[in-house]
């Protein structure tokens, strides 16, 4: 976990103002736990809203929050987000995440695919981000806010929000990346269940 602290510290130092929202994907939770620990150590006057993002087929954090204790998820854990297909929590990460997270979202593969398309084809002068499946989940969540207004309200997002995301994966499988970003694999169906 300690290795992630440099990445998080550098990201926070690069921001022109403190983040109001931090989104971190979790497999075993090491990166997300390290991110939360570093953000908490900065002692911001207004603590950022911290949201854990995970694959719905490996949603051990989501289930652990529901049950109030660490829960493992078994089975095949089939997801395009291979880096998040863990099913078991790092106990050290859990001790941090359970105390500092505001939300935990269990996301279908389509959410990640949407994030890959949004970041790979930005609007206006936004920079293009080449992100693999595990790294793009945050972009997909933001892309769905127009359809899920309650999520935007619950997360307290508005025009003044300063959001921090961590893209932990590049284009690791070029053919799959093209199938998703250019070929439209895994389109989002806007339904009310499972963000």
mmCIF file of N, CA and C in Angstrom, residues 1-108:
data_model
loop_
_atom_site.group_PDB
_atom_site.id
_atom_site.type_symbol
_atom_site.label_atom_id
_atom_site.label_comp_id
_atom_site.label_asym_id
_atom_site.label_seq_id
_atom_site.Cartn_x
_atom_site.Cartn_y
_atom_site.Cartn_z
ATOM 1 N N UNK A 1 0.819 -1.204 0.000
ATOM 2 C CA UNK A 1 0.000 0.000 0.000
ATOM 3 C C UNK A 1 0.856 1.259 0.000
ATOM 4 N N UNK A 2 2.006 1.174 0.636
ATOM 5 C CA UNK A 2 2.843 2.361 0.777
ATOM 6 C C UNK A 2 3.270 2.921 -0.575
ATOM 7 N N UNK A 3 3.446 2.043 -1.562
ATOM 8 C CA UNK A 3 3.861 2.498 -2.878
ATOM 9 C C UNK A 3 2.867 3.440 -3.528
ATOM 10 N N UNK A 4 1.588 3.276 -3.206
ATOM 11 C CA UNK A 4 0.561 4.143 -3.791
ATOM 12 C C UNK A 4 0.567 5.548 -3.191
ATOM 13 N N UNK A 5 1.150 5.714 -2.018
ATOM 14 C CA UNK A 5 1.078 7.019 -1.355
ATOM 15 C C UNK A 5 1.788 8.109 -2.147
ATOM 16 N N UNK A 6 2.855 7.761 -2.844
ATOM 17 C CA UNK A 6 3.559 8.753 -3.666
ATOM 18 C C UNK A 6 2.661 9.246 -4.784
ATOM 19 N N UNK A 7 1.990 8.313 -5.466
ATOM 20 C CA UNK A 7 1.080 8.680 -6.556
ATOM 21 C C UNK A 7 0.001 9.645 -6.058
ATOM 22 N N UNK A 8 -0.573 9.329 -4.912
ATOM 23 C CA UNK A 8 -1.655 10.151 -4.369
ATOM 24 C C UNK A 8 -1.125 11.517 -3.935
ATOM 25 N N UNK A 9 0.002 11.538 -3.259
ATOM 26 C CA UNK A 9 0.590 12.816 -2.826
ATOM 27 C C UNK A 9 0.907 13.710 -4.016
ATOM 28 N N UNK A 10 1.483 13.127 -5.067
ATOM 29 C CA UNK A 10 1.801 13.913 -6.262
ATOM 30 C C UNK A 10 0.536 14.458 -6.918
ATOM 31 N N UNK A 11 -0.519 13.665 -6.937
ATOM 32 C CA UNK A 11 -1.783 14.129 -7.521
ATOM 33 C C UNK A 11 -2.354 15.290 -6.713
ATOM 34 N N UNK A 12 -2.338 15.174 -5.399
ATOM 35 C CA UNK A 12 -2.874 16.245 -4.553
ATOM 36 C C UNK A 12 -2.053 17.525 -4.691
ATOM 37 N N UNK A 13 -0.740 17.387 -4.785
ATOM 38 C CA UNK A 13 0.127 18.558 -4.940
ATOM 39 C C UNK A 13 -0.093 19.250 -6.282
ATOM 40 N N UNK A 14 -0.486 18.489 -7.297
ATOM 41 C CA UNK A 14 -0.688 19.053 -8.638
ATOM 42 C C UNK A 14 -2.020 19.789 -8.778
ATOM 43 N N UNK A 15 -2.961 19.530 -7.882
ATOM 44 C CA UNK A 15 -4.268 20.186 -7.974
ATOM 45 C C UNK A 15 -4.165 21.655 -7.585
ATOM 46 N N UNK A 16 -4.813 22.546 -8.345
ATOM 47 C CA UNK A 16 -4.771 23.967 -8.005
ATOM 48 C C UNK A 16 -5.570 24.305 -6.746
ATOM 49 N N UNK A 17 -6.500 23.434 -6.384
ATOM 50 C CA UNK A 17 -7.278 23.618 -5.158
ATOM 51 C C UNK A 17 -7.612 22.248 -4.586
ATOM 52 N N UNK A 18 -7.972 22.173 -3.311
ATOM 53 C CA UNK A 18 -8.247 20.870 -2.698
ATOM 54 C C UNK A 18 -9.419 20.161 -3.379
ATOM 55 N N UNK A 19 -9.367 18.833 -3.457
ATOM 56 C CA UNK A 19 -10.488 18.105 -4.050
ATOM 57 C C UNK A 19 -11.702 18.141 -3.130
ATOM 58 N N UNK A 20 -12.866 18.221 -3.738
ATOM 59 C CA UNK A 20 -14.108 18.082 -2.971
ATOM 60 C C UNK A 20 -14.586 16.641 -3.016
ATOM 61 N N UNK A 21 -14.131 15.907 -4.043
ATOM 62 C CA UNK A 21 -14.539 14.520 -4.244
ATOM 63 C C UNK A 21 -13.350 13.700 -4.727
ATOM 64 N N UNK A 22 -13.192 12.513 -4.156
ATOM 65 C CA UNK A 22 -12.160 11.583 -4.594
ATOM 66 C C UNK A 22 -12.845 10.264 -4.933
ATOM 67 N N UNK A 23 -12.522 9.730 -6.109
ATOM 68 C CA UNK A 23 -13.070 8.456 -6.567
ATOM 69 C C UNK A 23 -11.909 7.480 -6.721
ATOM 70 N N UNK A 24 -12.009 6.330 -6.069
ATOM 71 C CA UNK A 24 -10.931 5.342 -6.148
ATOM 72 C C UNK A 24 -11.512 3.955 -6.365
ATOM 73 N N UNK A 25 -11.015 3.279 -7.390
ATOM 74 C CA UNK A 25 -11.459 1.924 -7.648
ATOM 75 C C UNK A 25 -10.775 0.974 -6.677
ATOM 76 N N UNK A 26 -11.460 -0.140 -6.391
ATOM 77 C CA UNK A 26 -10.922 -1.095 -5.427
ATOM 78 C C UNK A 26 -11.051 -2.521 -5.941
ATOM 79 N N UNK A 27 -9.940 -3.241 -5.860
ATOM 80 C CA UNK A 27 -9.924 -4.687 -6.047
ATOM 81 C C UNK A 27 -9.816 -5.262 -4.643
ATOM 82 N N UNK A 28 -8.589 -5.368 -4.123
ATOM 83 C CA UNK A 28 -8.392 -5.725 -2.720
ATOM 84 C C UNK A 28 -8.445 -4.478 -1.842
ATOM 85 N N UNK A 29 -8.351 -3.301 -2.461
ATOM 86 C CA UNK A 29 -8.482 -2.043 -1.737
ATOM 87 C C UNK A 29 -7.181 -1.363 -1.369
ATOM 88 N N UNK A 30 -6.052 -1.905 -1.783
ATOM 89 C CA UNK A 30 -4.769 -1.310 -1.394
ATOM 90 C C UNK A 30 -4.597 0.106 -1.921
ATOM 91 N N UNK A 31 -4.900 0.323 -3.199
ATOM 92 C CA UNK A 31 -4.767 1.668 -3.763
ATOM 93 C C UNK A 31 -5.781 2.615 -3.124
ATOM 94 N N UNK A 32 -7.024 2.174 -3.012
ATOM 95 C CA UNK A 32 -8.069 3.024 -2.437
ATOM 96 C C UNK A 32 -7.770 3.347 -0.974
ATOM 97 N N UNK A 33 -7.310 2.358 -0.223
ATOM 98 C CA UNK A 33 -6.970 2.590 1.180
ATOM 99 C C UNK A 33 -5.811 3.558 1.335
ATOM 100 N N UNK A 34 -4.797 3.393 0.497
ATOM 101 C CA UNK A 34 -3.657 4.316 0.533
ATOM 102 C C UNK A 34 -4.100 5.723 0.166
ATOM 103 N N UNK A 35 -4.961 5.827 -0.846
ATOM 104 C CA UNK A 35 -5.462 7.144 -1.261
ATOM 105 C C UNK A 35 -6.219 7.810 -0.123
ATOM 106 N N UNK A 36 -7.068 7.053 0.548
ATOM 107 C CA UNK A 36 -7.826 7.631 1.658
ATOM 108 C C UNK A 36 -6.915 8.067 2.791
ATOM 109 N N UNK A 37 -5.926 7.260 3.098
ATOM 110 C CA UNK A 37 -5.011 7.609 4.186
ATOM 111 C C UNK A 37 -4.263 8.902 3.875
ATOM 112 N N UNK A 38 -3.785 9.038 2.650
ATOM 113 C CA UNK A 38 -3.050 10.252 2.272
ATOM 114 C C UNK A 38 -3.971 11.463 2.271
ATOM 115 N N UNK A 39 -5.145 11.332 1.679
ATOM 116 C CA UNK A 39 -6.094 12.457 1.638
ATOM 117 C C UNK A 39 -6.451 12.883 3.059
ATOM 118 N N UNK A 40 -6.720 11.925 3.937
ATOM 119 C CA UNK A 40 -7.067 12.249 5.325
ATOM 120 C C UNK A 40 -5.909 12.952 6.034
ATOM 121 N N UNK A 41 -4.680 12.570 5.702
ATOM 122 C CA UNK A 41 -3.517 13.168 6.369
ATOM 123 C C UNK A 41 -3.295 14.628 5.985
ATOM 124 N N UNK A 42 -3.887 15.060 4.885
ATOM 125 C CA UNK A 42 -3.720 16.449 4.454
ATOM 126 C C UNK A 42 -4.515 17.421 5.333
ATOM 127 N N UNK A 43 -5.477 16.924 6.074
ATOM 128 C CA UNK A 43 -6.228 17.762 6.998
ATOM 129 C C UNK A 43 -6.975 18.904 6.345
ATOM 130 N N UNK A 44 -7.599 18.633 5.205
ATOM 131 C CA UNK A 44 -8.378 19.670 4.520
ATOM 132 C C UNK A 44 -9.487 20.193 5.428
ATOM 133 N N UNK A 45 -9.760 21.487 5.344
ATOM 134 C CA UNK A 45 -10.831 22.090 6.142
ATOM 135 C C UNK A 45 -12.159 21.395 5.862
ATOM 136 N N UNK A 46 -12.407 21.095 4.601
ATOM 137 C CA UNK A 46 -13.603 20.340 4.216
ATOM 138 C C UNK A 46 -13.147 18.990 3.683
ATOM 139 N N UNK A 47 -13.417 17.961 4.458
ATOM 140 C CA UNK A 47 -13.012 16.609 4.061
ATOM 141 C C UNK A 47 -13.680 16.225 2.746
ATOM 142 N N UNK A 48 -12.919 15.772 1.750
ATOM 143 C CA UNK A 48 -13.524 15.382 0.470
ATOM 144 C C UNK A 48 -14.479 14.195 0.620
ATOM 145 N N UNK A 49 -15.490 14.163 -0.218
ATOM 146 C CA UNK A 49 -16.390 13.012 -0.304
ATOM 147 C C UNK A 49 -15.599 11.908 -1.002
ATOM 148 N N UNK A 50 -15.421 10.784 -0.330
ATOM 149 C CA UNK A 50 -14.601 9.694 -0.869
ATOM 150 C C UNK A 50 -15.511 8.549 -1.289
ATOM 151 N N UNK A 51 -15.411 8.149 -2.557
ATOM 152 C CA UNK A 51 -16.267 7.097 -3.098
ATOM 153 C C UNK A 51 -15.422 5.944 -3.611
ATOM 154 N N UNK A 52 -15.737 4.751 -3.133
ATOM 155 C CA UNK A 52 -15.097 3.521 -3.587
ATOM 156 C C UNK A 52 -15.885 2.993 -4.776
ATOM 157 N N UNK A 53 -15.183 2.579 -5.824
ATOM 158 C CA UNK A 53 -15.802 2.045 -7.036
ATOM 159 C C UNK A 53 -15.300 0.625 -7.256
ATOM 160 N N UNK A 54 -16.218 -0.304 -7.511
ATOM 161 C CA UNK A 54 -15.775 -1.668 -7.772
ATOM 162 C C UNK A 54 -16.676 -2.385 -8.757
ATOM 163 N N UNK A 55 -16.151 -3.463 -9.322
ATOM 164 C CA UNK A 55 -16.895 -4.278 -10.279
ATOM 165 C C UNK A 55 -18.017 -5.014 -9.552
ATOM 166 N N UNK A 56 -19.201 -5.031 -10.142
ATOM 167 C CA UNK A 56 -20.357 -5.635 -9.473
ATOM 168 C C UNK A 56 -20.192 -7.130 -9.225
ATOM 169 N N UNK A 57 -19.397 -7.809 -10.030
ATOM 170 C CA UNK A 57 -19.204 -9.247 -9.829
ATOM 171 C C UNK A 57 -18.155 -9.561 -8.764
ATOM 172 N N UNK A 58 -17.437 -8.557 -8.304
ATOM 173 C CA UNK A 58 -16.394 -8.738 -7.291
ATOM 174 C C UNK A 58 -16.543 -7.679 -6.204
ATOM 175 N N UNK A 59 -17.776 -7.367 -5.856
ATOM 176 C CA UNK A 59 -18.063 -6.215 -4.989
ATOM 177 C C UNK A 59 -17.955 -6.539 -3.499
ATOM 178 N N UNK A 60 -16.784 -6.949 -3.065
ATOM 179 C CA UNK A 60 -16.580 -7.305 -1.665
ATOM 180 C C UNK A 60 -16.701 -6.095 -0.733
ATOM 181 N N UNK A 61 -16.308 -4.919 -1.171
ATOM 182 C CA UNK A 61 -16.460 -3.730 -0.322
ATOM 183 C C UNK A 61 -17.928 -3.339 -0.192
ATOM 184 N N UNK A 62 -18.643 -3.337 -1.303
ATOM 185 C CA UNK A 62 -20.069 -3.001 -1.281
ATOM 186 C C UNK A 62 -20.803 -3.927 -0.313
ATOM 187 N N UNK A 63 -20.554 -5.218 -0.420
ATOM 188 C CA UNK A 63 -21.209 -6.196 0.459
ATOM 189 C C UNK A 63 -20.730 -6.058 1.899
ATOM 190 N N UNK A 64 -19.465 -5.730 2.075
ATOM 191 C CA UNK A 64 -18.937 -5.552 3.431
ATOM 192 C C UNK A 64 -19.584 -4.360 4.122
ATOM 193 N N UNK A 65 -19.801 -3.271 3.377
ATOM 194 C CA UNK A 65 -20.498 -2.122 3.964
ATOM 195 C C UNK A 65 -21.930 -2.494 4.322
ATOM 196 N N UNK A 66 -22.591 -3.263 3.464
ATOM 197 C CA UNK A 66 -23.964 -3.691 3.753
ATOM 198 C C UNK A 66 -24.032 -4.543 5.017
ATOM 199 N N UNK A 67 -23.040 -5.410 5.217
ATOM 200 C CA UNK A 67 -23.065 -6.342 6.342
ATOM 201 C C UNK A 67 -22.292 -5.847 7.563
ATOM 202 N N UNK A 68 -21.564 -4.748 7.406
ATOM 203 C CA UNK A 68 -20.838 -4.183 8.533
ATOM 204 C C UNK A 68 -19.604 -4.959 8.946
ATOM 205 N N UNK A 69 -19.117 -5.811 8.077
ATOM 206 C CA UNK A 69 -17.903 -6.583 8.356
ATOM 207 C C UNK A 69 -17.290 -7.004 7.028
ATOM 208 N N UNK A 70 -16.009 -7.408 7.063
ATOM 209 C CA UNK A 70 -15.341 -7.839 5.834
ATOM 210 C C UNK A 70 -16.016 -9.091 5.282
ATOM 211 N N UNK A 71 -16.349 -9.026 3.991
ATOM 212 C CA UNK A 71 -17.001 -10.139 3.309
ATOM 213 C C UNK A 71 -16.221 -10.445 2.033
ATOM 214 N N UNK A 72 -15.998 -11.717 1.773
ATOM 215 C CA UNK A 72 -15.353 -12.136 0.523
ATOM 216 C C UNK A 72 -16.428 -12.505 -0.491
ATOM 217 N N UNK A 73 -16.108 -12.324 -1.761
ATOM 218 C CA UNK A 73 -17.005 -12.690 -2.853
ATOM 219 C C UNK A 73 -16.316 -13.805 -3.631
ATOM 220 N N UNK A 74 -17.004 -14.932 -3.783
ATOM 221 C CA UNK A 74 -16.409 -16.068 -4.484
ATOM 222 C C UNK A 74 -16.959 -16.225 -5.885
ATOM 223 N N UNK A 75 -16.624 -17.338 -6.496
ATOM 224 C CA UNK A 75 -17.116 -17.628 -7.834
ATOM 225 C C UNK A 75 -16.151 -17.180 -8.907
ATOM 226 N N UNK A 76 -16.665 -17.068 -10.111
ATOM 227 C CA UNK A 76 -15.840 -16.758 -11.279
ATOM 228 C C UNK A 76 -15.344 -15.315 -11.332
ATOM 229 N N UNK A 77 -16.072 -14.378 -10.772
ATOM 230 C CA UNK A 77 -15.704 -12.958 -10.773
ATOM 231 C C UNK A 77 -15.481 -12.437 -12.193
ATOM 232 N N UNK A 78 -16.331 -12.855 -13.116
ATOM 233 C CA UNK A 78 -16.206 -12.450 -14.519
ATOM 234 C C UNK A 78 -16.505 -10.969 -14.690
ATOM 235 N N UNK A 79 -15.518 -10.235 -15.162
ATOM 236 C CA UNK A 79 -15.656 -8.807 -15.414
ATOM 237 C C UNK A 79 -14.558 -8.372 -16.379
ATOM 238 N N UNK A 80 -14.833 -7.328 -17.146
ATOM 239 C CA UNK A 80 -13.774 -6.783 -18.002
ATOM 240 C C UNK A 80 -12.735 -6.054 -17.159
ATOM 241 N N UNK A 81 -13.087 -5.714 -15.931
ATOM 242 C CA UNK A 81 -12.184 -4.999 -15.029
ATOM 243 C C UNK A 81 -11.312 -6.009 -14.282
ATOM 244 N N UNK A 82 -10.411 -6.658 -15.013
ATOM 245 C CA UNK A 82 -9.602 -7.743 -14.450
ATOM 246 C C UNK A 82 -8.804 -7.301 -13.223
ATOM 247 N N UNK A 83 -8.344 -6.073 -13.211
ATOM 248 C CA UNK A 83 -7.585 -5.575 -12.073
ATOM 249 C C UNK A 83 -8.414 -5.407 -10.811
ATOM 250 N N UNK A 84 -9.730 -5.442 -10.947
ATOM 251 C CA UNK A 84 -10.618 -5.306 -9.793
ATOM 252 C C UNK A 84 -11.289 -6.625 -9.437
ATOM 253 N N UNK A 85 -11.017 -7.686 -10.181
ATOM 254 C CA UNK A 85 -11.659 -8.988 -9.972
ATOM 255 C C UNK A 85 -10.923 -9.768 -8.896
ATOM 256 N N UNK A 86 -11.012 -9.291 -7.670
ATOM 257 C CA UNK A 86 -10.265 -9.892 -6.568
ATOM 258 C C UNK A 86 -11.170 -10.676 -5.624
ATOM 259 N N UNK A 87 -12.243 -10.071 -5.172
ATOM 260 C CA UNK A 87 -13.192 -10.774 -4.317
ATOM 261 C C UNK A 87 -12.836 -10.836 -2.851
ATOM 262 N N UNK A 88 -11.617 -10.460 -2.486
ATOM 263 C CA UNK A 88 -11.213 -10.456 -1.081
ATOM 264 C C UNK A 88 -10.531 -9.139 -0.750
ATOM 265 N N UNK A 89 -10.750 -8.689 0.462
ATOM 266 C CA UNK A 89 -10.271 -7.381 0.904
ATOM 267 C C UNK A 89 -8.946 -7.506 1.653
ATOM 268 N N UNK A 90 -8.051 -6.572 1.404
ATOM 269 C CA UNK A 90 -6.842 -6.422 2.203
ATOM 270 C C UNK A 90 -7.294 -5.877 3.568
ATOM 271 N N UNK A 91 -7.077 -6.628 4.664
ATOM 272 C CA UNK A 91 -7.564 -6.178 5.982
ATOM 273 C C UNK A 91 -7.054 -4.794 6.390
ATOM 274 N N UNK A 92 -5.820 -4.472 6.054
ATOM 275 C CA UNK A 92 -5.285 -3.149 6.386
ATOM 276 C C UNK A 92 -6.058 -2.062 5.639
ATOM 277 N N UNK A 93 -6.362 -2.323 4.366
ATOM 278 C CA UNK A 93 -7.144 -1.364 3.578
ATOM 279 C C UNK A 93 -8.548 -1.214 4.153
ATOM 280 N N UNK A 94 -9.155 -2.305 4.586
ATOM 281 C CA UNK A 94 -10.505 -2.260 5.139
ATOM 282 C C UNK A 94 -10.562 -1.355 6.365
ATOM 283 N N UNK A 95 -9.556 -1.436 7.224
ATOM 284 C CA UNK A 95 -9.538 -0.595 8.426
ATOM 285 C C UNK A 95 -9.579 0.890 8.075
ATOM 286 N N UNK A 96 -8.970 1.263 6.975
ATOM 287 C CA UNK A 96 -8.976 2.662 6.543
ATOM 288 C C UNK A 96 -10.269 2.996 5.813
ATOM 289 N N UNK A 97 -10.618 2.166 4.841
ATOM 290 C CA UNK A 97 -11.770 2.438 3.973
ATOM 291 C C UNK A 97 -13.078 2.494 4.750
ATOM 292 N N UNK A 98 -13.267 1.598 5.703
ATOM 293 C CA UNK A 98 -14.538 1.574 6.444
ATOM 294 C C UNK A 98 -14.731 2.844 7.275
ATOM 295 N N UNK A 99 -13.635 3.504 7.623
ATOM 296 C CA UNK A 99 -13.735 4.703 8.453
ATOM 297 C C UNK A 99 -13.779 6.012 7.676
ATOM 298 N N UNK A 100 -13.341 6.000 6.427
ATOM 299 C CA UNK A 100 -13.242 7.256 5.688
ATOM 300 C C UNK A 100 -14.093 7.337 4.427
ATOM 301 N N UNK A 101 -14.694 6.244 3.999
ATOM 302 C CA UNK A 101 -15.499 6.277 2.770
ATOM 303 C C UNK A 101 -16.869 6.871 3.033
ATOM 304 N N UNK A 102 -17.309 7.673 2.091
ATOM 305 C CA UNK A 102 -18.661 8.218 2.152
ATOM 306 C C UNK A 102 -19.625 7.324 1.387
ATOM 307 N N UNK A 103 -19.154 6.745 0.269
ATOM 308 C CA UNK A 103 -19.995 5.923 -0.595
ATOM 309 C C UNK A 103 -19.180 4.776 -1.171
ATOM 310 N N UNK A 104 -19.905 3.751 -1.599
ATOM 311 C CA UNK A 104 -19.314 2.638 -2.329
ATOM 312 C C UNK A 104 -20.285 2.273 -3.442
ATOM 313 N N UNK A 105 -19.798 2.264 -4.679
ATOM 314 C CA UNK A 105 -20.645 1.958 -5.830
ATOM 315 C C UNK A 105 -20.208 0.650 -6.470
ATOM 316 N N UNK A 106 -21.169 -0.227 -6.678
ATOM 317 C CA UNK A 106 -20.956 -1.505 -7.348
ATOM 318 C C UNK A 106 -21.370 -1.324 -8.804
ATOM 319 N N UNK A 107 -20.421 -1.432 -9.721
ATOM 320 C CA UNK A 107 -20.650 -1.032 -11.117
ATOM 321 C C UNK A 107 -20.537 -2.197 -12.097
ATOM 322 N N UNK A 108 -21.484 -2.255 -13.014
ATOM 323 C CA UNK A 108 -21.437 -3.248 -14.090
ATOM 324 C C UNK A 108 -20.332 -2.887 -15.079
#
